[in-house]
PDB file of C-alpha atoms in Angstrom:
ATOM      1  CA  MET A   1     203.521 132.918 145.908  1.00  0.00           C
ATOM      2  CA  ASN A   2     206.740 131.125 144.837  1.00  0.00           C
ATOM      3  CA  TYR A   3     207.937 127.502 145.663  1.00  0.00           C
ATOM      4  CA  SER A   4     211.149 125.673 145.650  1.00  0.00           C
ATOM      5  CA  VAL A   5     212.226 122.840 143.551  1.00  0.00           C
ATOM      6  CA  GLY A   6     211.607 120.363 146.500  1.00  0.00           C
ATOM      7  CA  GLN A   7     208.286 121.653 146.908  1.00  0.00           C
ATOM      8  CA  VAL A   8     207.334 121.411 143.328  1.00  0.00           C
ATOM      9  CA  ALA A   9     208.777 118.127 143.065  1.00  0.00           C
ATOM     10  CA  GLY A  10     206.611 116.884 146.028  1.00  0.00           C
ATOM     11  CA  PHE A  11     203.432 118.800 144.367  1.00  0.00           C
ATOM     12  CA  ALA A  12     203.949 117.159 140.962  1.00  0.00           C
ATOM     13  CA  GLY A  13     205.050 113.474 141.779  1.00  0.00           C
ATOM     14  CA  VAL A  14     208.475 114.172 140.126  1.00  0.00           C
ATOM     15  CA  THR A  15     211.831 114.099 140.897  1.00  0.00           C
ATOM     16  CA  VAL A  16     213.890 117.281 141.690  1.00  0.00           C
ATOM     17  CA  ARG A  17     216.281 115.617 138.961  1.00  0.00           C
ATOM     18  CA  THR A  18     213.705 115.788 136.321  1.00  0.00           C
ATOM     19  CA  LEU A  19     212.754 119.368 137.109  1.00  0.00           C
ATOM     20  CA  HIS A  20     216.344 120.371 136.713  1.00  0.00           C
ATOM     21  CA  HIS A  21     216.462 118.580 133.470  1.00  0.00           C
ATOM     22  CA  TYR A  22     213.395 120.410 132.269  1.00  0.00           C
ATOM     23  CA  ASP A  23     215.084 123.724 133.168  1.00  0.00           C
ATOM     24  CA  ASP A  24     218.474 122.607 131.516  1.00  0.00           C
ATOM     25  CA  ILE A  25     216.623 121.931 128.104  1.00  0.00           C
ATOM     26  CA  GLY A  26     214.427 125.110 128.362  1.00  0.00           C
ATOM     27  CA  LEU A  27     211.258 123.101 128.898  1.00  0.00           C
ATOM     28  CA  LEU A  28     210.425 124.517 132.276  1.00  0.00           C
ATOM     29  CA  VAL A  29     212.443 127.619 133.375  1.00  0.00           C
ATOM     30  CA  PRO A  30     211.637 128.673 136.750  1.00  0.00           C
ATOM     31  CA  SER A  31     210.616 132.303 136.762  1.00  0.00           C
ATOM     32  CA  GLU A  32     212.716 133.432 139.740  1.00  0.00           C
ATOM     33  CA  ARG A  33     215.797 132.557 141.471  1.00  0.00           C
ATOM     34  CA  SER A  34     216.805 133.154 145.019  1.00  0.00           C
ATOM     35  CA  HIS A  35     219.907 135.322 146.246  1.00  0.00           C
ATOM     36  CA  ALA A  36     221.450 131.752 146.660  1.00  0.00           C
ATOM     37  CA  GLY A  37     220.665 131.005 143.087  1.00  0.00           C
ATOM     38  CA  HIS A  38     218.172 128.485 143.856  1.00  0.00           C
ATOM     39  CA  ARG A  39     215.068 127.762 141.666  1.00  0.00           C
ATOM     40  CA  ARG A  40     211.879 129.467 142.685  1.00  0.00           C
ATOM     41  CA  TYR A  41     208.739 128.285 140.677  1.00  0.00           C
ATOM     42  CA  SER A  42     205.627 130.492 140.435  1.00  0.00           C
ATOM     43  CA  ASP A  43     202.097 129.471 139.935  1.00  0.00           C
ATOM     44  CA  THR A  44     202.340 130.097 136.404  1.00  0.00           C
ATOM     45  CA  ASP A  45     205.146 127.645 136.076  1.00  0.00           C
ATOM     46  CA  LEU A  46     203.167 125.068 137.838  1.00  0.00           C
ATOM     47  CA  ASP A  47     200.583 125.445 135.164  1.00  0.00           C
ATOM     48  CA  ARG A  48     203.109 124.867 132.516  1.00  0.00           C
ATOM     49  CA  LEU A  49     204.434 121.660 134.427  1.00  0.00           C
ATOM     50  CA  GLN A  50     200.919 120.680 134.703  1.00  0.00           C
ATOM     51  CA  GLN A  51     200.550 120.811 130.827  1.00  0.00           C
ATOM     52  CA  ILE A  52     203.922 119.219 130.275  1.00  0.00           C
ATOM     53  CA  LEU A  53     203.182 116.128 132.503  1.00  0.00           C
ATOM     54  CA  PHE A  54     199.645 115.765 130.863  1.00  0.00           C
ATOM     55  CA  TYR A  55     201.467 115.405 127.591  1.00  0.00           C
ATOM     56  CA  ARG A  56     204.032 113.253 128.950  1.00  0.00           C
ATOM     57  CA  GLN A  57     201.533 110.844 130.201  1.00  0.00           C
ATOM     58  CA  LEU A  58     200.046 110.854 126.769  1.00  0.00           C
ATOM     59  CA  GLY A  59     203.438 109.614 125.307  1.00  0.00           C
ATOM     60  CA  PHE A  60     204.751 112.847 123.543  1.00  0.00           C
ATOM     61  CA  PRO A  61     208.463 113.273 123.457  1.00  0.00           C
ATOM     62  CA  LEU A  62     209.909 116.276 125.003  1.00  0.00           C
ATOM     63  CA  ASP A  63     210.588 118.133 121.886  1.00  0.00           C
ATOM     64  CA  GLU A  64     207.263 117.781 120.881  1.00  0.00           C
ATOM     65  CA  VAL A  65     205.852 118.915 124.297  1.00  0.00           C
ATOM     66  CA  ALA A  66     208.013 122.090 123.944  1.00  0.00           C
ATOM     67  CA  ALA A  67     206.702 122.962 120.493  1.00  0.00           C
ATOM     68  CA  LEU A  68     202.898 122.575 121.466  1.00  0.00           C
ATOM     69  CA  LEU A  69     203.650 124.682 124.453  1.00  0.00           C
ATOM     70  CA  ASP A  70     205.633 127.305 123.026  1.00  0.00           C
ATOM     71  CA  ASP A  71     203.195 127.699 119.738  1.00  0.00           C
ATOM     72  CA  PRO A  72     202.577 131.486 119.983  1.00  0.00           C
ATOM     73  CA  ASP A  73     199.250 130.977 118.307  1.00  0.00           C
ATOM     74  CA  ALA A  74     197.996 128.322 120.897  1.00  0.00           C
ATOM     75  CA  ASP A  75     195.042 128.888 123.080  1.00  0.00           C
ATOM     76  CA  PRO A  76     195.522 127.609 126.692  1.00  0.00           C
ATOM     77  CA  ARG A  77     191.857 126.239 126.305  1.00  0.00           C
ATOM     78  CA  ALA A  78     192.664 124.527 123.235  1.00  0.00           C
ATOM     79  CA  HIS A  79     195.416 122.485 125.237  1.00  0.00           C
ATOM     80  CA  LEU A  80     192.965 121.482 127.425  1.00  0.00           C
ATOM     81  CA  ARG A  81     190.554 120.434 124.896  1.00  0.00           C
ATOM     82  CA  ARG A  82     193.157 118.518 122.881  1.00  0.00           C
ATOM     83  CA  GLN A  83     194.335 116.829 126.163  1.00  0.00           C
ATOM     84  CA  HIS A  84     190.651 116.007 126.972  1.00  0.00           C
ATOM     85  CA  GLU A  85     190.398 114.310 123.520  1.00  0.00           C
ATOM     86  CA  LEU A  86     193.304 112.702 123.573  1.00  0.00           C
ATOM     87  CA  LEU A  87     192.793 111.475 127.301  1.00  0.00           C
ATOM     88  CA  THR A  88     188.942 110.277 126.421  1.00  0.00           C
ATOM     89  CA  ALA A  89     190.459 108.027 123.518  1.00  0.00           C
ATOM     90  CA  ARG A  90     193.148 106.648 125.866  1.00  0.00           C
ATOM     91  CA  ILE A  91     190.419 105.993 128.477  1.00  0.00           C
ATOM     92  CA  GLU A  92     188.520 104.161 125.688  1.00  0.00           C
ATOM     93  CA  LYS A  93     191.483 102.103 124.625  1.00  0.00           C
ATOM     94  CA  LEU A  94     192.151 100.983 128.377  1.00  0.00           C
ATOM     95  CA  ARG A  95     188.521 100.115 128.747  1.00  0.00           C
ATOM     96  CA  LYS A  96     188.562  97.858 125.685  1.00  0.00           C
ATOM     97  CA  MET A  97     191.843  96.470 127.043  1.00  0.00           C
ATOM     98  CA  ALA A  98     190.324  96.042 130.404  1.00  0.00           C
ATOM     99  CA  ALA A  99     187.187  94.242 128.671  1.00  0.00           C
ATOM    100  CA  ALA A 100     189.616  91.793 126.894  1.00  0.00           C
ATOM    101  CA  VAL A 101     191.241  90.984 130.153  1.00  0.00           C
ATOM    102  CA  GLU A 102     187.937  90.485 132.034  1.00  0.00           C
ATOM    103  CA  HIS A 103     186.722  88.349 129.233  1.00  0.00           C
ATOM    104  CA  ALA A 104     189.933  86.327 129.189  1.00  0.00           C
ATOM    105  CA  MET A 105     189.484  85.793 132.914  1.00  0.00           C
ATOM    106  CA  GLU A 106     185.731  84.847 132.549  1.00  0.00           C
ATOM    107  CA  ALA A 107     186.653  82.581 129.837  1.00  0.00           C
ATOM    108  CA  HIS A 108     189.012  80.633 132.265  1.00  0.00           C
ATOM    109  CA  LYS A 109     188.835  77.136 131.027  1.00  0.00           C
ATOM    110  CA  MET A 110     187.733  74.365 133.414  1.00  0.00           C
ATOM    111  CA  GLY A 111     190.980  72.833 134.970  1.00  0.00           C
ATOM    112  CA  LEU A 112     193.174  75.445 133.304  1.00  0.00           C
ATOM    113  CA  ASN A 113     194.939  75.763 136.667  1.00  0.00           C
ATOM    114  CA  LEU A 114     196.155  72.134 136.531  1.00  0.00           C
ATOM    115  CA  THR A 115     199.273  70.966 135.213  1.00  0.00           C
ATOM    116  CA  PRO A 116     199.228  68.309 132.087  1.00  0.00           C
ATOM    117  CA  GLU A 117     200.152  65.589 134.665  1.00  0.00           C
ATOM    118  CA  GLU A 118     197.290  66.835 137.065  1.00  0.00           C
ATOM    119  CA  LYS A 119     194.861  67.022 134.221  1.00  0.00           C
ATOM    120  CA  PHE A 120     195.687  63.396 133.174  1.00  0.00           C
ATOM    121  CA  GLU A 121     195.479  62.050 136.846  1.00  0.00           C
ATOM    122  CA  VAL A 122     191.945  63.758 137.282  1.00  0.00           C
ATOM    123  CA  PHE A 123     190.205  63.305 133.743  1.00  0.00           C
ATOM    124  CA  GLY A 124     192.214  60.423 132.552  1.00  0.00           C
ATOM    125  CA  GLY A 125     192.272  60.447 128.815  1.00  0.00           C
ATOM    126  CA  LYS A 126     189.520  63.115 128.349  1.00  0.00           C
ATOM    127  CA  ASP A 127     190.201  66.486 127.727  1.00  0.00           C
ATOM    128  CA  PRO A 128     188.095  69.051 130.279  1.00  0.00           C
ATOM    129  CA  GLU A 129     188.408  71.737 127.657  1.00  0.00           C
ATOM    130  CA  GLN A 130     187.309  69.661 124.739  1.00  0.00           C
ATOM    131  CA  TYR A 131     183.990  71.447 124.316  1.00  0.00           C
ATOM    132  CA  ALA A 132     184.790  74.659 126.068  1.00  0.00           C
ATOM    133  CA  GLU A 133     184.630  76.852 123.127  1.00  0.00           C
ATOM    134  CA  GLU A 134     181.256  75.337 121.904  1.00  0.00           C
ATOM    135  CA  VAL A 135     179.795  75.890 125.884  1.00  0.00           C
ATOM    136  CA  GLU A 136     180.992  79.410 125.729  1.00  0.00           C
ATOM    137  CA  GLU A 137     179.074  80.165 122.399  1.00  0.00           C
ATOM    138  CA  ARG A 138     176.022  78.359 123.713  1.00  0.00           C
ATOM    139  CA  TRP A 139     175.824  79.729 127.443  1.00  0.00           C
ATOM    140  CA  GLY A 140     178.762  82.361 127.479  1.00  0.00           C
ATOM    141  CA  GLY A 141     176.372  85.308 128.103  1.00  0.00           C
ATOM    142  CA  THR A 142     174.540  83.693 131.184  1.00  0.00           C
ATOM    143  CA  ASP A 143     175.088  84.338 134.652  1.00  0.00           C
ATOM    144  CA  GLU A 144     175.167  80.601 135.306  1.00  0.00           C
ATOM    145  CA  TYR A 145     178.349  80.337 132.796  1.00  0.00           C
ATOM    146  CA  ALA A 146     180.044  83.252 134.579  1.00  0.00           C
ATOM    147  CA  GLU A 147     179.577  81.547 137.793  1.00  0.00           C
ATOM    148  CA  SER A 148     180.920  78.298 136.759  1.00  0.00           C
ATOM    149  CA  GLN A 149     183.749  80.104 135.331  1.00  0.00           C
ATOM    150  CA  ARG A 150     184.542  82.015 138.469  1.00  0.00           C
ATOM    151  CA  ARG A 151     184.287  78.616 140.875  1.00  0.00           C
ATOM    152  CA  THR A 152     186.154  76.279 138.538  1.00  0.00           C
ATOM    153  CA  ALA A 153     189.094  78.561 137.911  1.00  0.00           C
ATOM    154  CA  ARG A 154     190.091  78.239 141.446  1.00  0.00           C
ATOM    155  CA  TYR A 155     189.762  74.396 141.992  1.00  0.00           C
ATOM    156  CA  THR A 156     192.763  72.543 142.638  1.00  0.00           C
ATOM    157  CA  LYS A 157     193.643  69.070 141.743  1.00  0.00           C
ATOM    158  CA  GLU A 158     192.103  67.615 144.980  1.00  0.00           C
ATOM    159  CA  ASP A 159     189.091  69.462 144.278  1.00  0.00           C
ATOM    160  CA  TRP A 160     188.461  67.930 140.696  1.00  0.00           C
ATOM    161  CA  LYS A 161     189.181  64.651 142.221  1.00  0.00           C
ATOM    162  CA  ARG A 162     186.455  64.916 144.770  1.00  0.00           C
ATOM    163  CA  ILE A 163     184.191  66.153 141.954  1.00  0.00           C
ATOM    164  CA  GLN A 164     184.999  63.118 139.881  1.00  0.00           C
ATOM    165  CA  ALA A 165     184.593  60.778 142.688  1.00  0.00           C
ATOM    166  CA  GLU A 166     181.418  62.086 143.522  1.00  0.00           C
ATOM    167  CA  ALA A 167     180.074  61.506 140.202  1.00  0.00           C
ATOM    168  CA  ALA A 168     181.290  58.086 139.796  1.00  0.00           C
ATOM    169  CA  ASP A 169     179.467  57.356 143.183  1.00  0.00           C
ATOM    170  CA  TRP A 170     176.461  58.880 141.878  1.00  0.00           C
ATOM    171  CA  GLY A 171     176.536  56.930 138.412  1.00  0.00           C
ATOM    172  CA  GLU A 172     176.900  53.573 140.222  1.00  0.00           C
ATOM    173  CA  ARG A 173     174.106  54.215 142.376  1.00  0.00           C
ATOM    174  CA  TYR A 174     171.927  55.349 139.388  1.00  0.00           C
ATOM    175  CA  GLY A 175     172.801  52.162 137.510  1.00  0.00           C
ATOM    176  CA  ALA A 176     171.859  49.924 140.525  1.00  0.00           C
ATOM    177  CA  LEU A 177     168.675  51.879 140.839  1.00  0.00           C
ATOM    178  CA  MET A 178     168.166  50.932 137.194  1.00  0.00           C
ATOM    179  CA  SER A 179     169.131  47.257 137.718  1.00  0.00           C
ATOM    180  CA  ALA A 180     166.337  47.023 140.341  1.00  0.00           C
ATOM    181  CA  GLN A 181     163.823  48.422 137.569  1.00  0.00           C
ATOM    182  CA  GLU A 182     162.806  51.579 139.667  1.00  0.00           C
ATOM    183  CA  PRO A 183     160.781  53.838 137.561  1.00  0.00           C
ATOM    184  CA  PRO A 184     161.995  57.452 136.698  1.00  0.00           C
ATOM    185  CA  ALA A 185     158.806  59.049 138.545  1.00  0.00           C
ATOM    186  CA  GLY A 186     159.776  56.781 141.652  1.00  0.00           C
ATOM    187  CA  GLU A 187     160.914  58.183 145.005  1.00  0.00           C
ATOM    188  CA  ALA A 188     164.397  56.663 144.600  1.00  0.00           C
ATOM    189  CA  ALA A 189     165.064  58.243 140.957  1.00  0.00           C
ATOM    190  CA  MET A 190     163.806  61.465 141.640  1.00  0.00           C
ATOM    191  CA  ALA A 191     165.997  61.660 144.905  1.00  0.00           C
ATOM    192  CA  LEU A 192     169.082  60.880 142.803  1.00  0.00           C
ATOM    193  CA  ALA A 193     167.968  63.192 140.160  1.00  0.00           C
ATOM    194  CA  GLU A 194     167.826  65.764 142.920  1.00  0.00           C
ATOM    195  CA  GLU A 195     171.245  64.813 144.130  1.00  0.00           C
ATOM    196  CA  HIS A 196     172.570  65.420 140.527  1.00  0.00           C
ATOM    197  CA  ARG A 197     170.940  69.051 140.699  1.00  0.00           C
ATOM    198  CA  GLN A 198     172.494  69.601 143.950  1.00  0.00           C
ATOM    199  CA  HIS A 199     175.873  68.639 142.735  1.00  0.00           C
ATOM    200  CA  ILE A 200     175.742  71.082 139.685  1.00  0.00           C
ATOM    201  CA  CYS A 201     174.706  73.866 142.521  1.00  0.00           C
ATOM    202  CA  THR A 202     177.419  72.995 144.722  1.00  0.00           C
ATOM    203  CA  TRP A 203     180.271  72.929 142.306  1.00  0.00           C
ATOM    204  CA  PHE A 204     179.342  74.896 139.260  1.00  0.00           C
ATOM    205  CA  TYR A 205     176.223  77.336 139.376  1.00  0.00           C
ATOM    206  CA  GLU A 206     172.817  77.538 140.871  1.00  0.00           C
ATOM    207  CA  CYS A 207     170.783  75.149 138.692  1.00  0.00           C
ATOM    208  CA  SER A 208     166.833  75.768 138.944  1.00  0.00           C
ATOM    209  CA  TYR A 209     164.663  72.935 138.246  1.00  0.00           C
ATOM    210  CA  ASP A 210     163.808  74.823 134.799  1.00  0.00           C
ATOM    211  CA  ILE A 211     167.635  74.645 133.870  1.00  0.00           C
ATOM    212  CA  HIS A 212     167.872  71.134 135.249  1.00  0.00           C
ATOM    213  CA  ARG A 213     164.905  69.946 133.013  1.00  0.00           C
ATOM    214  CA  CYS A 214     166.592  71.601 129.914  1.00  0.00           C
ATOM    215  CA  LEU A 215     170.002  69.912 130.903  1.00  0.00           C
ATOM    216  CA  GLY A 216     168.033  66.485 130.952  1.00  0.00           C
ATOM    217  CA  GLU A 217     166.639  67.349 127.566  1.00  0.00           C
ATOM    218  CA  MET A 218     170.136  67.953 126.137  1.00  0.00           C
ATOM    219  CA  TYR A 219     171.401  64.535 127.885  1.00  0.00           C
ATOM    220  CA  VAL A 220     169.126  62.913 125.357  1.00  0.00           C
ATOM    221  CA  SER A 221     169.423  65.058 122.354  1.00  0.00           C
ATOM    222  CA  ASP A 222     173.115  65.442 122.329  1.00  0.00           C
ATOM    223  CA  GLU A 223     174.789  62.249 121.149  1.00  0.00           C
ATOM    224  CA  ARG A 224     177.908  63.354 123.166  1.00  0.00           C
ATOM    225  CA  PHE A 225     176.273  63.713 126.319  1.00  0.00           C
ATOM    226  CA  LYS A 226     173.775  60.534 125.630  1.00  0.00           C
ATOM    227  CA  ALA A 227     177.004  58.407 125.163  1.00  0.00           C
ATOM    228  CA  PHE A 228     178.480  59.685 128.284  1.00  0.00           C
ATOM    229  CA  TYR A 229     175.534  58.738 130.528  1.00  0.00           C
ATOM    230  CA  ASP A 230     174.644  55.505 128.549  1.00  0.00           C
ATOM    231  CA  ALA A 231     178.331  54.588 129.310  1.00  0.00           C
ATOM    232  CA  MET A 232     177.490  54.114 132.704  1.00  0.00           C
ATOM    233  CA  ARG A 233     174.537  51.965 132.024  1.00  0.00           C
ATOM    234  CA  PRO A 234     172.434  51.589 128.680  1.00  0.00           C
ATOM    235  CA  GLY A 235     169.135  53.727 128.900  1.00  0.00           C
ATOM    236  CA  LEU A 236     170.604  55.939 131.604  1.00  0.00           C
ATOM    237  CA  ALA A 237     170.440  59.009 129.658  1.00  0.00           C
ATOM    238  CA  GLU A 238     166.729  58.823 128.887  1.00  0.00           C
ATOM    239  CA  HIS A 239     165.739  57.319 132.405  1.00  0.00           C
ATOM    240  CA  LEU A 240     167.663  60.398 134.119  1.00  0.00           C
ATOM    241  CA  ARG A 241     165.852  62.697 131.946  1.00  0.00           C
ATOM    242  CA  ASP A 242     162.657  61.354 132.852  1.00  0.00           C
ATOM    243  CA  ALA A 243     163.523  61.423 136.597  1.00  0.00           C
ATOM    244  CA  ILE A 244     164.775  65.171 136.137  1.00  0.00           C
ATOM    245  CA  ALA A 245     161.552  66.054 134.720  1.00  0.00           C
ATOM    246  CA  ALA A 246     159.462  64.278 137.585  1.00  0.00           C
ATOM    247  CA  ASN A 247     161.576  65.688 140.149  1.00  0.00           C
ATOM    248  CA  ALA A 248     161.518  69.283 138.739  1.00  0.00           C
ATOM    249  CA  ALA A 249     157.270  68.807 138.357  1.00  0.00           C
ATOM    250  CA  ARG A 250     156.869  67.727 141.990  1.00  0.00           C
ATOM    251  CA  HIS A 251     159.018  70.664 143.252  1.00  0.00           C
ATOM    252  CA  THR A 252     157.448  73.689 141.066  1.00  0.00           C
ATOM    253  CA  SER A 253     153.903  72.257 140.684  1.00  0.00           C
TER     254      SER A 253
END
């Protein structure tokens, strides 16, 4: 069997011009010519072309490819072993690059898709990424963190404004509940604790009762969270922690 230059170009996914160039420099000289002088390639020529294209994909310049293929002491199986090793190394490098890109995607910080002006409009003087590195260190390996990053990376300015509005409304109602001296284990407080959990489930990740209970403890033990909640009303952090615990107990007992 022999093939025209057009057929070989189609087989190999290269241009006719490339095959002409390979012929001109002696890298791939077709075994035969037709009566009209047209190039005709044999199966052996196609094997050589395959080797050439392997090395080219691996970044070897043409002169080095020629030297490798024309080495009289080279074993064809040695070429395959060498190419396998090089390809394996390339695959590993690409795998690491893909992992780095995936990590960057997963680490897409909250509100990163907003412009600085939009961030200021939504969050005021607070930086939504202020504790992003710490959050990633503490929970970066969890499914909840990954899910939160996937969701928040898609949120628009309007989404964030809605989240902020819902949180502010909840804070006002919780403050009013405390003013009415409702106990943490009362129905009203537990209902708002459940609403708090559902807000997290809706916008960030699936927040189980166990996770919610842990968050409640953190709202008191971490001074920054305590200050955030107590700014709504003094003592709210501890009241909320107890309401969360009571709500979790009634749903898991």
